[in-house]
Structures are given as structure tokens and as C-alpha cells.
Coordinates of C-alpha atoms in Angstrom, one line a residue:
Chain A
M16 CA -22.6 -65.3 12.8
Q17 CA -24.7 -63.2 10.4
K18 CA -22.8 -61.5 7.7
L19 CA -22.5 -57.8 8.3
P20 CA -24.1 -55.6 5.6
P21 CA -21.6 -53.8 3.4
G22 CA -20.4 -50.6 4.9
G23 CA -21.3 -52.0 8.3
Q24 CA -19.2 -51.1 11.2
C25 CA -17.7 -53.6 13.5
I26 CA -16.5 -53.3 17.0
P27 CA -14.3 -55.9 18.6
T28 CA -16.6 -58.5 20.2
G29 CA -16.1 -61.0 22.9
G30 CA -14.1 -59.0 25.4
A31 CA -11.4 -57.7 23.2
P32 CA -9.8 -54.8 25.0
L33 CA -10.5 -51.3 23.6
S34 CA -6.9 -50.4 23.8
Q35 CA -6.2 -52.7 20.8
K36 CA -6.0 -51.0 17.5
P37 CA -9.5 -51.1 16.0
A38 CA -10.2 -52.9 12.8
H39 CA -10.4 -51.0 9.6
G40 CA -13.7 -49.0 9.3
S41 CA -14.2 -48.9 13.1
Q42 CA -16.3 -46.2 14.5
L43 CA -13.8 -45.7 17.3
R44 CA -11.5 -42.8 16.3
M45 CA -7.7 -42.8 16.6
P46 CA -6.6 -40.6 19.6
A47 CA -6.6 -36.9 18.8
P48 CA -3.5 -35.8 16.9
I49 CA -1.0 -34.1 19.2
R50 CA -0.6 -30.4 19.2
L51 CA 2.2 -28.6 17.5
R52 CA 3.7 -27.5 20.8
E53 CA 3.9 -31.2 21.9
L54 CA 5.5 -32.3 18.7
I55 CA 8.1 -29.6 19.0
R56 CA 8.8 -30.5 22.6
T57 CA 9.2 -34.1 21.7
I58 CA 11.5 -33.5 18.8
R59 CA 13.7 -31.3 20.9
T60 CA 14.4 -34.2 23.2
A61 CA 16.1 -36.2 20.4
R62 CA 19.7 -36.6 21.1
T63 CA 20.7 -37.7 17.6
Q64 CA 19.7 -37.1 14.0
A65 CA 18.5 -40.7 13.8
E66 CA 16.3 -40.3 16.8
E67 CA 14.8 -37.1 15.4
R68 CA 14.2 -38.9 12.1
E69 CA 12.4 -41.7 13.9
M70 CA 10.1 -39.3 15.8
I71 CA 9.3 -37.4 12.6
Q72 CA 8.5 -40.6 10.7
K73 CA 6.2 -41.7 13.4
E74 CA 4.4 -38.4 13.5
C75 CA 4.1 -38.3 9.7
A76 CA 2.4 -41.7 9.8
A77 CA 0.0 -40.5 12.4
I78 CA -0.7 -37.4 10.3
R79 CA -1.3 -39.4 7.2
S80 CA -3.8 -41.5 9.0
S81 CA -5.5 -38.5 10.3
F82 CA -5.7 -37.0 6.8
R83 CA -7.3 -40.2 5.5
E84 CA -10.0 -39.8 8.1
E85 CA -11.0 -36.5 6.4
D86 CA -11.4 -34.9 9.8
N87 CA -12.0 -31.1 9.5
T88 CA -11.3 -30.4 13.2
Y89 CA -7.7 -31.5 13.2
R90 CA -6.6 -30.6 9.7
C91 CA -5.1 -27.2 10.7
R92 CA -3.0 -28.5 13.5
N93 CA -1.7 -31.3 11.4
V94 CA -0.7 -29.0 8.6
A95 CA 1.0 -26.7 11.1
K96 CA 3.0 -29.7 12.3
L97 CA 3.9 -30.6 8.7
L98 CA 5.2 -27.1 8.1
Y99 CA 7.4 -27.4 11.1
M100 CA 8.8 -30.7 10.0
H101 CA 9.3 -29.3 6.5
M102 CA 11.4 -26.5 7.9
L103 CA 13.7 -29.0 9.5
G104 CA 14.2 -30.6 6.1
Y105 CA 11.7 -33.5 6.0
P106 CA 9.4 -34.2 3.0
A107 CA 5.9 -32.8 3.4
H108 CA 4.4 -33.1 -0.1
F109 CA 1.6 -35.3 1.1
G110 CA 0.1 -32.3 2.8
Q111 CA -0.3 -30.2 -0.3
L112 CA -3.9 -31.2 -1.0
E113 CA -4.8 -30.7 2.7
C114 CA -3.7 -27.1 2.4
L115 CA -6.2 -26.6 -0.4
K116 CA -8.9 -28.0 1.8
L117 CA -8.0 -25.6 4.5
I118 CA -8.0 -22.7 2.1
A119 CA -11.6 -23.7 1.0
S120 CA -12.8 -23.7 4.6
Q121 CA -15.0 -21.0 6.0
K122 CA -12.8 -20.3 9.0
F123 CA -10.1 -17.7 9.1
T124 CA -7.9 -19.9 11.2
D125 CA -8.0 -22.7 8.6
K126 CA -7.4 -20.3 5.7
R127 CA -4.5 -18.6 7.5
I128 CA -2.5 -21.9 7.9
G129 CA -3.8 -23.2 4.6
Y130 CA -2.5 -20.3 2.6
L131 CA 0.8 -20.4 4.4
G132 CA 1.2 -24.1 3.7
A133 CA 0.4 -23.4 0.0
M134 CA 3.1 -20.7 -0.2
L135 CA 5.7 -22.9 1.5
L136 CA 4.9 -26.3 -0.1
L137 CA 3.4 -25.6 -3.5
D138 CA 4.7 -24.0 -6.7
E139 CA 3.8 -23.7 -10.3
R140 CA 5.2 -27.1 -11.2
Q141 CA 2.4 -28.9 -9.5
D142 CA -0.9 -28.9 -11.2
V143 CA -2.5 -28.8 -7.8
H144 CA -1.8 -25.1 -7.5
L145 CA -4.3 -24.3 -10.2
L146 CA -7.1 -25.6 -7.9
M147 CA -6.4 -22.6 -5.7
T148 CA -7.5 -20.1 -8.4
N149 CA -11.2 -20.3 -7.6
C150 CA -10.7 -20.1 -3.8
I151 CA -8.4 -17.1 -4.2
K152 CA -11.0 -15.4 -6.5
N153 CA -13.7 -15.9 -3.9
D154 CA -11.4 -14.7 -1.1
L155 CA -10.3 -11.6 -3.0
N156 CA -14.0 -10.6 -2.7
H157 CA -14.5 -11.8 0.9
S158 CA -16.3 -9.6 3.4
T159 CA -13.4 -9.9 5.9
Q160 CA -10.4 -7.7 4.9
Y161 CA -7.9 -10.1 6.4
V162 CA -9.1 -13.0 4.2
Q163 CA -8.8 -10.7 1.2
G164 CA -5.3 -9.9 2.5
L165 CA -4.4 -13.6 2.6
A166 CA -5.5 -14.1 -0.9
L167 CA -3.6 -11.0 -2.2
C168 CA -0.5 -12.2 -0.4
T169 CA -0.7 -15.7 -1.8
L170 CA -1.3 -14.6 -5.3
G171 CA 1.5 -12.0 -5.0
C172 CA 3.9 -14.7 -3.8
M173 CA 3.2 -17.7 -6.0
G174 CA 0.6 -16.9 -8.6
S175 CA 1.4 -18.5 -11.9
S176 CA 0.9 -16.8 -15.2
E177 CA -2.4 -18.5 -15.7
M178 CA -3.6 -17.5 -12.2
C179 CA -2.4 -14.0 -12.7
R180 CA -4.3 -13.7 -16.0
D181 CA -7.5 -15.0 -14.4
L182 CA -7.3 -12.8 -11.4
A183 CA -5.7 -9.5 -12.6
G184 CA -9.1 -7.9 -12.8
E185 CA -9.7 -8.5 -9.1
V186 CA -6.3 -7.1 -8.2
E187 CA -7.0 -4.0 -10.3
K188 CA -10.3 -3.5 -8.4
L189 CA -8.6 -3.7 -5.1
L190 CA -5.9 -1.2 -6.2
K191 CA -8.7 1.4 -6.3
T192 CA -10.2 0.6 -2.9
S193 CA -10.1 3.1 -0.1
N194 CA -9.0 0.4 2.4
S195 CA -5.3 1.2 2.8
Y196 CA -4.5 -2.3 4.2
L197 CA -5.8 -3.9 1.0
R198 CA -4.5 -1.2 -1.3
K199 CA -0.9 -1.6 -0.3
K200 CA -1.1 -5.3 -0.8
A201 CA -2.8 -4.9 -4.1
A202 CA 0.0 -2.7 -5.3
L203 CA 2.7 -5.4 -4.6
C204 CA 0.4 -8.1 -6.0
A205 CA 0.1 -6.0 -9.2
V206 CA 4.0 -5.9 -9.4
H207 CA 4.0 -9.7 -9.3
V208 CA 1.2 -9.9 -12.0
I209 CA 3.2 -7.6 -14.2
R210 CA 6.4 -9.6 -13.8
K211 CA 4.5 -12.8 -14.7
V212 CA 2.4 -11.4 -17.5
P213 CA 4.0 -8.2 -18.8
E214 CA 1.3 -7.6 -21.3
L215 CA -1.2 -6.9 -18.5
M216 CA 0.7 -3.8 -17.4
E217 CA -1.5 -1.5 -19.4
M218 CA -4.6 -2.5 -17.4
F219 CA -3.1 -1.1 -14.2
L220 CA -2.4 2.3 -15.6
P221 CA -5.7 4.0 -14.8
A222 CA -5.5 2.9 -11.2
T223 CA -2.1 4.5 -10.8
K224 CA -3.6 8.0 -11.3
N225 CA -4.4 8.6 -7.6
L226 CA -1.9 6.4 -5.9
L227 CA 0.4 9.2 -4.9
N228 CA -2.4 11.2 -3.4
E229 CA -2.5 8.7 -0.5
K230 CA -1.7 9.8 3.0
N231 CA -1.0 6.3 4.2
H232 CA 2.7 5.6 4.0
G233 CA 2.3 1.9 3.4
V234 CA 0.3 2.6 0.3
L235 CA 2.7 5.3 -0.8
H236 CA 5.6 3.0 -0.4
T237 CA 4.2 0.1 -2.4
S238 CA 2.7 2.5 -5.0
V239 CA 6.2 3.9 -5.6
V240 CA 7.4 0.3 -6.0
L241 CA 4.7 -0.4 -8.6
L242 CA 5.4 2.8 -10.5
T243 CA 9.1 2.0 -10.4
E244 CA 8.5 -1.5 -11.9
M245 CA 6.3 0.0 -14.6
C246 CA 8.9 2.6 -15.5
E247 CA 11.7 0.0 -15.6
R248 CA 9.8 -2.2 -18.0
S249 CA 8.4 0.2 -20.5
P250 CA 10.0 3.4 -22.0
D251 CA 6.4 4.5 -22.8
M252 CA 5.4 4.2 -19.1
L253 CA 8.6 6.0 -18.2
A254 CA 7.8 8.9 -20.4
H255 CA 4.2 9.0 -19.1
F256 CA 5.2 9.0 -15.5
R257 CA 7.8 11.8 -15.8
K258 CA 4.9 14.2 -15.0
L259 CA 4.9 12.8 -11.5
V260 CA 8.3 14.3 -10.7
P261 CA 6.9 17.5 -9.1
Q262 CA 4.5 15.4 -6.9
L263 CA 7.3 13.1 -5.8
V264 CA 9.6 16.0 -5.0
R265 CA 6.7 17.5 -2.9
I266 CA 6.2 14.3 -1.0
L267 CA 9.9 14.0 -0.3
K268 CA 10.1 17.6 0.8
N269 CA 7.3 17.0 3.3
L270 CA 9.0 14.0 4.7
I271 CA 12.2 16.0 5.3
M272 CA 10.5 19.2 6.6
S273 CA 7.7 17.6 8.6
G274 CA 9.5 17.6 11.9
Y275 CA 8.8 14.9 14.4
S276 CA 6.2 12.4 13.5
P277 CA 6.1 9.5 16.0
E278 CA 4.3 7.2 13.6
H279 CA 6.9 7.2 10.9
D280 CA 10.0 8.2 12.8
V281 CA 13.0 6.0 12.8
S282 CA 15.9 7.5 14.8
G283 CA 14.7 11.0 14.2
I284 CA 14.2 10.6 10.4
S285 CA 10.7 10.5 8.9
D286 CA 10.1 7.2 7.1
P287 CA 13.6 6.5 5.7
F288 CA 12.3 3.6 3.7
L289 CA 9.9 5.8 1.8
Q290 CA 12.5 8.4 1.2
V291 CA 14.9 5.8 -0.3
R292 CA 12.1 4.4 -2.5
I293 CA 11.2 7.9 -3.9
L294 CA 14.9 8.7 -4.5
R295 CA 15.2 5.5 -6.5
L296 CA 12.2 6.4 -8.6
L297 CA 13.5 9.9 -9.2
R298 CA 16.7 8.4 -10.4
I299 CA 14.9 6.4 -13.0
L300 CA 12.8 9.4 -14.1
G301 CA 15.7 11.8 -14.2
R302 CA 18.0 9.7 -16.1
N303 CA 18.7 11.1 -19.6
D304 CA 16.1 13.8 -19.1
D305 CA 17.3 17.4 -18.5
D306 CA 13.9 18.8 -17.4
S307 CA 13.2 16.1 -14.8
S308 CA 16.8 16.3 -13.6
E309 CA 16.5 20.0 -13.1
A310 CA 13.2 19.7 -11.3
M311 CA 14.8 17.5 -8.7
N312 CA 18.0 19.3 -8.3
D313 CA 17.0 21.4 -5.3
I314 CA 15.5 18.6 -3.3
L315 CA 18.5 16.4 -3.9
A316 CA 20.8 19.1 -2.6
Q317 CA 18.5 19.5 0.4
V318 CA 18.5 15.8 1.3
A319 CA 22.2 15.6 0.8
T320 CA 23.0 18.4 3.2
N321 CA 20.3 18.1 5.8
T322 CA 20.2 14.3 6.5
E323 CA 21.4 13.3 9.8
T324 CA 24.3 10.9 9.4
S325 CA 24.7 9.5 12.9
K326 CA 22.6 6.5 12.4
N327 CA 22.4 3.9 9.6
V328 CA 19.0 5.1 8.4
G329 CA 20.4 8.5 7.6
N330 CA 23.3 6.9 5.7
A331 CA 21.0 4.7 3.7
I332 CA 19.2 7.8 2.5
L333 CA 22.4 9.7 1.7
Y334 CA 23.7 6.7 -0.2
E335 CA 20.6 6.6 -2.3
T336 CA 20.8 10.3 -2.9
V337 CA 24.4 10.0 -4.1
L338 CA 23.5 7.3 -6.5
T339 CA 20.6 9.4 -7.9
I340 CA 22.8 12.5 -8.3
M341 CA 25.4 10.5 -10.2
D342 CA 22.9 8.8 -12.4
I343 CA 20.8 11.8 -13.6
K344 CA 21.8 14.9 -15.5
S345 CA 22.7 16.9 -12.4
E346 CA 24.8 20.0 -12.4
S347 CA 28.5 19.7 -11.5
G348 CA 28.2 21.3 -8.1
L349 CA 25.8 18.6 -7.1
R350 CA 28.0 15.9 -8.4
V351 CA 31.0 17.2 -6.4
L352 CA 28.7 17.2 -3.3
A353 CA 27.9 13.6 -4.0
I354 CA 31.5 12.5 -4.4
N355 CA 32.4 14.3 -1.2
I356 CA 29.7 12.4 0.7
L357 CA 31.2 9.2 -0.6
G358 CA 34.6 10.4 0.5
R359 CA 33.2 11.0 4.0
F360 CA 31.7 7.6 4.0
L361 CA 35.1 6.1 3.4
L362 CA 36.2 7.6 6.6
N363 CA 33.2 6.4 8.6
N364 CA 33.8 4.1 11.5
D365 CA 31.1 1.8 10.3
K366 CA 32.4 -0.9 8.1
N367 CA 29.2 -1.4 6.3
I368 CA 29.2 2.2 5.1
R369 CA 32.8 2.0 4.0
Y370 CA 32.0 -1.1 2.0
V371 CA 29.0 0.5 0.3
A372 CA 31.0 3.7 -0.5
L373 CA 33.8 1.7 -2.1
T374 CA 31.5 -0.2 -4.3
S375 CA 29.9 3.1 -5.5
L376 CA 33.2 4.8 -6.1
L377 CA 34.3 1.8 -8.2
K378 CA 31.3 2.4 -10.4
T379 CA 31.7 6.1 -10.4
V380 CA 35.4 6.1 -11.3
Q381 CA 34.4 5.6 -14.9
T382 CA 32.3 8.7 -15.2
D383 CA 33.9 11.2 -12.8
H384 CA 37.6 10.4 -12.8
N385 CA 38.9 13.6 -11.4
A386 CA 36.5 13.9 -8.5
V387 CA 37.4 10.4 -7.5
Q388 CA 41.1 11.1 -7.7
R389 CA 40.8 13.6 -4.8
H390 CA 39.9 10.7 -2.5
R391 CA 42.6 8.4 -3.8
S392 CA 44.6 8.3 -0.6
T393 CA 41.5 7.4 1.5
I394 CA 40.7 4.6 -0.9
V395 CA 44.2 3.2 -0.6
D396 CA 43.9 3.3 3.2
C397 CA 40.7 1.3 3.0
L398 CA 42.4 -1.4 1.0
K399 CA 44.8 -1.9 3.9
D400 CA 41.7 -2.9 5.9
L401 CA 41.7 -6.5 6.9
D402 CA 38.1 -6.9 6.1
V403 CA 37.8 -9.3 3.2
S404 CA 34.6 -7.9 1.8
I405 CA 35.9 -4.4 1.7
K406 CA 39.2 -5.5 0.2
R407 CA 37.4 -7.1 -2.7
Chain B
W17 CA 14.5 -9.7 -16.5
P18 CA 16.2 -9.4 -13.2
A19 CA 13.5 -8.6 -10.6
E20 CA 14.5 -6.4 -7.7
M21 CA 13.6 -8.5 -4.8
I22 CA 14.5 -10.4 -1.7
Q23 CA 15.2 -14.0 -2.7
A24 CA 15.0 -15.6 0.7
I25 CA 14.8 -14.8 4.4
L26 CA 16.6 -17.3 6.7
V27 CA 16.8 -17.3 10.5
F28 CA 19.0 -19.9 12.2
N29 CA 20.8 -20.2 15.5
N30 CA 24.5 -20.4 16.3
H31 CA 24.5 -24.1 15.5
G32 CA 22.9 -23.8 12.2
K33 CA 19.5 -25.1 13.3
P34 CA 16.8 -23.4 11.1
R35 CA 14.2 -21.3 13.0
L36 CA 12.6 -19.6 10.0
V37 CA 12.9 -20.5 6.3
R38 CA 11.2 -18.4 3.7
F39 CA 12.0 -18.5 0.0
Y40 CA 10.5 -16.0 -2.4
Q41 CA 12.2 -17.5 -5.4
R42 CA 11.4 -21.1 -6.2
F43 CA 14.2 -23.6 -5.5
P44 CA 13.7 -27.4 -5.5
E45 CA 13.3 -28.8 -1.9
E46 CA 16.7 -30.4 -1.6
I47 CA 18.4 -27.3 -2.9
Q48 CA 16.5 -25.2 -0.3
Q49 CA 18.0 -27.2 2.6
Q50 CA 21.4 -27.1 1.0
I51 CA 21.1 -23.3 0.7
V52 CA 20.3 -23.0 4.4
R53 CA 23.3 -25.1 5.3
E54 CA 25.6 -23.3 2.9
T55 CA 24.4 -19.8 4.1
F56 CA 25.0 -20.8 7.7
H57 CA 28.6 -21.9 7.0
L58 CA 29.3 -18.7 5.1
V59 CA 27.9 -16.5 7.8
L60 CA 29.4 -18.4 10.7
K61 CA 32.9 -17.7 9.4
R62 CA 32.4 -14.0 9.9
D63 CA 33.8 -12.1 12.9
D64 CA 31.5 -9.8 14.7
N65 CA 33.4 -6.7 13.8
I66 CA 33.4 -7.4 10.1
C67 CA 30.8 -5.8 7.7
N68 CA 27.4 -7.5 7.3
F69 CA 27.4 -8.1 3.6
L70 CA 28.8 -11.0 1.6
E71 CA 28.3 -12.5 -1.8
G72 CA 25.7 -15.3 -2.0
G73 CA 26.9 -18.8 -2.0
S74 CA 27.1 -20.8 -5.3
L75 CA 23.8 -22.5 -4.7
I76 CA 21.7 -19.4 -4.5
G77 CA 23.3 -17.7 -7.5
G78 CA 26.8 -16.5 -6.5
A79 CA 27.9 -12.9 -7.1
D80 CA 24.5 -12.0 -8.5
Y81 CA 23.1 -12.1 -5.0
K82 CA 24.1 -10.7 -1.7
L83 CA 23.7 -12.0 1.8
I84 CA 22.9 -9.3 4.3
Y85 CA 22.8 -10.4 7.9
R86 CA 22.5 -9.4 11.5
H87 CA 23.5 -11.4 14.5
Y88 CA 21.3 -11.1 17.6
A89 CA 22.4 -13.1 20.6
T90 CA 21.9 -16.8 19.5
L91 CA 20.2 -16.0 16.2
Y92 CA 21.4 -15.0 12.7
F93 CA 18.9 -13.1 10.5
V94 CA 19.9 -13.4 6.9
F95 CA 18.3 -11.7 3.9
C96 CA 19.4 -12.9 0.5
V97 CA 18.8 -10.1 -2.0
D98 CA 19.6 -9.5 -5.6
S99 CA 22.3 -7.0 -6.3
S100 CA 20.0 -4.1 -7.1
E101 CA 18.7 -3.9 -3.5
S102 CA 20.1 -1.3 -1.1
E103 CA 22.3 -3.1 1.4
L104 CA 22.0 -0.4 4.1
G105 CA 18.3 -0.3 3.6
I106 CA 18.0 -4.1 4.1
L107 CA 20.0 -3.8 7.4
D108 CA 17.4 -1.4 8.6
L109 CA 14.6 -3.7 7.4
I110 CA 16.1 -6.6 9.4
Q111 CA 16.0 -4.3 12.4
V112 CA 12.3 -3.5 11.8
F113 CA 11.5 -7.2 11.6
V114 CA 13.3 -8.0 14.8
E115 CA 11.8 -5.1 16.7
T116 CA 8.4 -6.1 15.5
L117 CA 8.9 -9.6 16.7
D118 CA 10.0 -8.1 20.0
K119 CA 6.8 -6.1 20.2
C120 CA 4.6 -9.1 19.3
F121 CA 6.2 -11.6 21.6
E122 CA 7.3 -9.2 24.4
N123 CA 11.1 -9.5 24.6
V124 CA 11.4 -12.1 21.9
C125 CA 13.9 -14.9 22.4
E126 CA 14.8 -18.0 20.4
L127 CA 12.3 -20.2 22.2
D128 CA 9.5 -17.9 20.9
L129 CA 10.6 -18.6 17.3
I130 CA 10.9 -22.3 18.0
F131 CA 7.4 -22.8 19.4
H132 CA 5.6 -20.2 17.3
M133 CA 7.0 -20.7 13.8
D134 CA 3.6 -20.1 12.2
K135 CA 3.1 -16.8 14.1
V136 CA 6.6 -15.6 13.0
H137 CA 5.6 -16.3 9.4
Y138 CA 2.4 -14.3 9.8
I139 CA 4.4 -11.4 11.2
L140 CA 6.9 -11.6 8.4
Q141 CA 4.0 -11.6 5.9
E142 CA 3.0 -8.2 7.0
V143 CA 6.5 -6.8 6.5
V144 CA 7.6 -8.6 3.3
M145 CA 5.3 -9.8 0.5
G146 CA 6.4 -11.6 -2.6
G147 CA 10.0 -10.7 -1.9
M148 CA 9.2 -7.0 -1.7
V149 CA 8.9 -4.6 1.3
L150 CA 5.2 -4.2 2.2
E151 CA 5.2 -2.2 5.5
T152 CA 7.8 -0.8 7.8
N153 CA 5.7 1.0 10.3
M154 CA 5.9 -1.3 13.4
N155 CA 2.8 0.0 15.1
E156 CA 0.8 -0.7 11.9
I157 CA 2.2 -4.2 11.6
V158 CA 1.5 -5.0 15.3
A159 CA -2.0 -3.7 15.1
Q160 CA -2.8 -5.8 12.0
I161 CA -1.3 -8.9 13.6
E162 CA -3.3 -8.5 16.8
A163 CA -6.5 -8.0 14.8
Q164 CA -6.0 -11.3 13.0
N165 CA -5.0 -13.1 16.1
R166 CA -8.3 -11.9 17.7
L167 CA -10.1 -13.2 14.7
E168 CA -8.5 -16.6 15.2
K169 CA -9.2 -16.6 18.9
S170 CA -12.9 -15.9 18.3
E171 CA -13.0 -19.1 16.2
G172 CA -11.2 -21.1 18.8
G173 CA -7.7 -21.2 17.4
L174 CA -5.6 -24.1 16.1
S175 CA -5.9 -26.3 19.2
A176 CA -9.4 -25.6 20.4
A177 CA -11.0 -28.4 18.4
P178 CA -11.2 -31.1 21.1
A179 CA -12.5 -28.7 23.7
R180 CA -15.3 -27.7 21.4
A181 CA -16.0 -31.4 20.5
V182 CA -16.3 -32.4 24.2
S183 CA -18.5 -29.5 25.1
A184 CA -20.7 -30.2 22.1
V185 CA -21.2 -33.8 23.3
K186 CA -21.8 -32.6 26.8
N187 CA -24.5 -30.4 25.6
M188 CA -26.3 -33.2 23.8
N189 CA -29.2 -34.7 25.7
L190 CA -28.0 -38.3 25.8
P191 CA -30.7 -40.7 26.9
E192 CA -29.8 -43.8 28.8
I193 CA -27.1 -45.6 26.8
P194 CA -27.7 -49.3 26.4
R195 CA -24.8 -51.5 27.6
N196 CA -25.5 -54.2 25.1
I197 CA -27.1 -54.1 21.7
N198 CA -28.6 -57.3 20.5
I199 CA -29.5 -57.6 16.8
G200 CA -30.3 -61.0 15.8
D201 CA -27.3 -63.1 16.3
L202 CA -25.1 -60.2 16.9
N203 CA -24.1 -59.1 20.3
I204 CA -22.4 -55.7 20.6
K205 CA -20.8 -54.5 23.8
V206 CA -21.1 -50.7 24.1
P207 CA -18.0 -49.0 25.6
N208 CA -18.3 -46.9 28.7
L209 CA -19.0 -43.3 27.6
S210 CA -19.7 -41.9 31.1
Q211 CA -17.0 -39.3 30.9
F212 CA -18.9 -37.6 28.1
V213 CA -22.3 -37.6 29.7

């Protein structure tokens, strides 16, 4: 028989059945990798841990072969299966590079699972993650906003210091876009960048100028988070942002007075999450500052007296209000109001609220001893509670 | 510097089987699995009429972290947060996440989470990003998810590959396929490809 040229393909000759495993380099492909759904169904039939392990090992071997074939069509379903097995506790590191290939693909479907895989399987300790930087950079400038969104999300979750340094400029650009979907993600991504590389905080300052002018609540929310982060990290930023107090007060006032807004309504309260965020930022701005504290006095009193307490969302707001009142330079009338709210919380039927009130009172007892004394008997009653968390 | 954030989001069933595992703080692989198990044991001990907050287990950082959970039918949703987060707010956030799942899957049940783990991650990604709250407006979240799903669908989705491959071959104008190829001393038998023609 003539020698086959190098790289030549061979097919079993002489009547060998096709069902036999083809020789290496065969042009016959392995059967298509099974779908995620099938794998899950199969694994669920396992009656013991050992059986499950066997099935997983078998599938991993098949996936490894499939990866070796460098087939683009099946890569995304293979990675999806790998992520499922990873969640069950099985090793999946051999799929890390495949995630990068998916991220580099043109298709949204590939990028979506690729980025998810990267976030679940990769971290700073593998050099591999640096290879993502270029892809993320391109995707941050992609024409499809959902691709840009994926890139922002990934950078904001797992971006290393080097990646953040390289890409901070792109994030800053997106912080100024009019696209609210991207703007809100850019704000949280900026928080991550600042946490990783604090020296970069300055570069985001100009972009913060118009953040609170937004109508979109998602953007408002993440913007307040960004401003909070900057204020907590830098006394200079804190001083700089004190001038935002009137605007924050106005936004909060609108939320309370706005009446029914179906978009943001949760149990009759307009965007409780945003209210809580703003109250927290006001706390930081008002601390140790008489002027700021005075400027927020009225709104705090309003929130404290007008918030509906029948549902958890209302109580979350009230609780935050109390913390703010106690932490800033508020007048004594307001402080008494706050302690009374805490006192009412102690009598609430809801155990969660009682727990939260007790922890606050414990902190408050150092600063406002007398006011706390009035509620002494209620506190003692709470301690009789059998609930271990509350007791502690 | 202690960062205010959600450290991890875990969903498991009444038997401790994980249904969603998302860490926002990096832990080594083995530790991640141990944390899931430890969290399950801590949460399982709780009565239904007890409060929904407890200290984090030793693996995740002990008293510096809090576990906030809600129990829905066969599933526990547990958010592990650092101590500066508002506990009551997180309870509301869990509710937002679950209600969003309900909207996306139409009366969500455990099976949905089992068979669509990737989709659940995508939904979560629109609510929490990098351990911080991104969006709490359910209608917004659902609209964004649906738009992205449509984008995937237009590309054929995760499992459409073989269908496209087959139709691609079907569309090829295949001339008569020889049954045997003879090259010198080599005799190659060509397999039957009629189902593709």
C-alpha cells in the first residue's frame, strides 16, 4: 500500500464498520455534543454520588475532545454544560480558554455565555484573564448596547487593577452617554475601578456633574452609589459633594410627594431602594457638618412621619432615616422622633424589624442614653424572645 | 478598605442541592463549595417563624458578614452581605429577584432554575452587578432580558448549530457522489451520505 502523504486523512478500509471509533485525524466527526438540557436530564437520573461522578467524568471527556476539534458551532453549548457541572462542584478549569474564544466571537450568543463563563471560572490569579482586556475594550465600543453591557458587567465584576487601568477611559466615556442602560452599568463599573485603583477616582469627577439630573431611576440609583463611594474614600470629594445636598433633598422630596407612579411603585411607595440610597448618602454628607445637617432636617422629618409602615419596604426606609438622623448633627426633636420610631419597631410583630431595631439601639445607647432608657422595658421584653438572633 | 457589597448569592433547595451559585468576592474553588454546604446547614436549622438574618459562617468571614435569606417553597435564596448593607433592604431585593424570575419564567418553579441555570444568571446580572444593586424596576429588567433573548434567537441560540449545519449541507448542490474512490493503489469506500442530499 502506498504511504499516505503527511496530513493525509485515512478512512477505515476493507469493510471496517463506520460505528467503530475512527482513527486519529479522521475526517469523520464525533457525534454532536449533547445539549445542556440532555445532560441535566441524564445527571438527574443518577441515584448515587458515585453514579453522578461517573456521568460527569464521561461528559467532561467528551467535551475535552470536542474542544480539541476546535469546532466553533458547539463551543457555546459545551461551555454551558461545563458551567452547570462547575456549579455542582466539579472542576471546570479546562474550559477557561474556551470562554475567551467565545468572548472573541462575533455572535452575541457566544459572547453572552463566554463572558458568564469568564466571570464564574476566571479570576486575577490566572494570567489568562489578561487576554480578555482587548476583547473587552472592543466590546465596550461595540455597536450593540447589549454587547457593551456584557463588557461593562464583566469588567465591573472581575476586572483586575491592570485591566481597570487600561480601560478606565472607556468606562468614563460611557458614564457620559445618554443611553441609560449603559450609563447605569458604567456607574457601577466605575465604583469597581475606583476600588481597584483608587488613584483613578479623580478622572471620574467631571462625569459626575450631571449624574443627578437623570430622570432614569436606574441611573440615579447607581450614580448615588458612585457618589457615596467617592465620598467615603476621600475627604476632599466629600467636601466637594456637599453642594449636592439641596439636589438630593429635592429628589427625595419628589419621590415622597409624587403620588402613585406604577413604574417605580413597590407596595405603594415610590422606589424605596432609591430612597434608602439617598438617605445613606445624606448621612455621609451631613455627618459633622452643621449646614448640611440643617438643610436635610425638614425632609428627614417628613420621611420619618409620612412613610407607610405596614410593609417591609416602608420600614427599610424608616430604618435608614433613623440611622441618618442619629448620625448627623440633627436637632434634639428629630433625635427623639428617631428613638421613638426604634421603640415602635421593638413592638412590631415582624421579627426582622425587631432584630434590626435592637441592633440599632445597641449602637445608639452610647450617644443618647436617656432617650434609650425610656424604652428599657420593651428591650427587656425582647430579650425574653426565644429567637436566638434577636437574643444576641 | 471594607467595600459595601453583596459577597455571594446562593440558591439551593431543601436538600442542599445548589441551583444558583454566584460569588462576587473571590474564594478558591474548594472553599466555594464548602461555603455552599456550610450556608445550607446554617440556614436549614432555622424555623420558619424566626428572623431572616444570621451571622455568616466561619468560611465566609464570620461575624463580619451576614446571611440574609428567604424561603420560597422548595428553595432558599441566600444573600451573603457585609455588615454595612441594610438587612431590610436586602430582603426586599430578594423579593425583587424572585418576582422578576416569576415574570420571566411565568410562575417560576425549581425545575425552571434547574434547566435554565444560564438564563437565571443573565436575569441576576441585570439586578446585581459586581456585588452591587444595579436595577430594581422589574419591568425594566424583564424588557432588557427579553431584548437580549430576541437577539440570541435571531442568531439561532445555543442549540441551533446542528440544524443550521444540516440545512447548509442540504442547500449545497451536491453532484453525484462516487461510491468508491480509486487513487493508485488506494481504494476508499465512501460512506452513504444520502440523508444529507
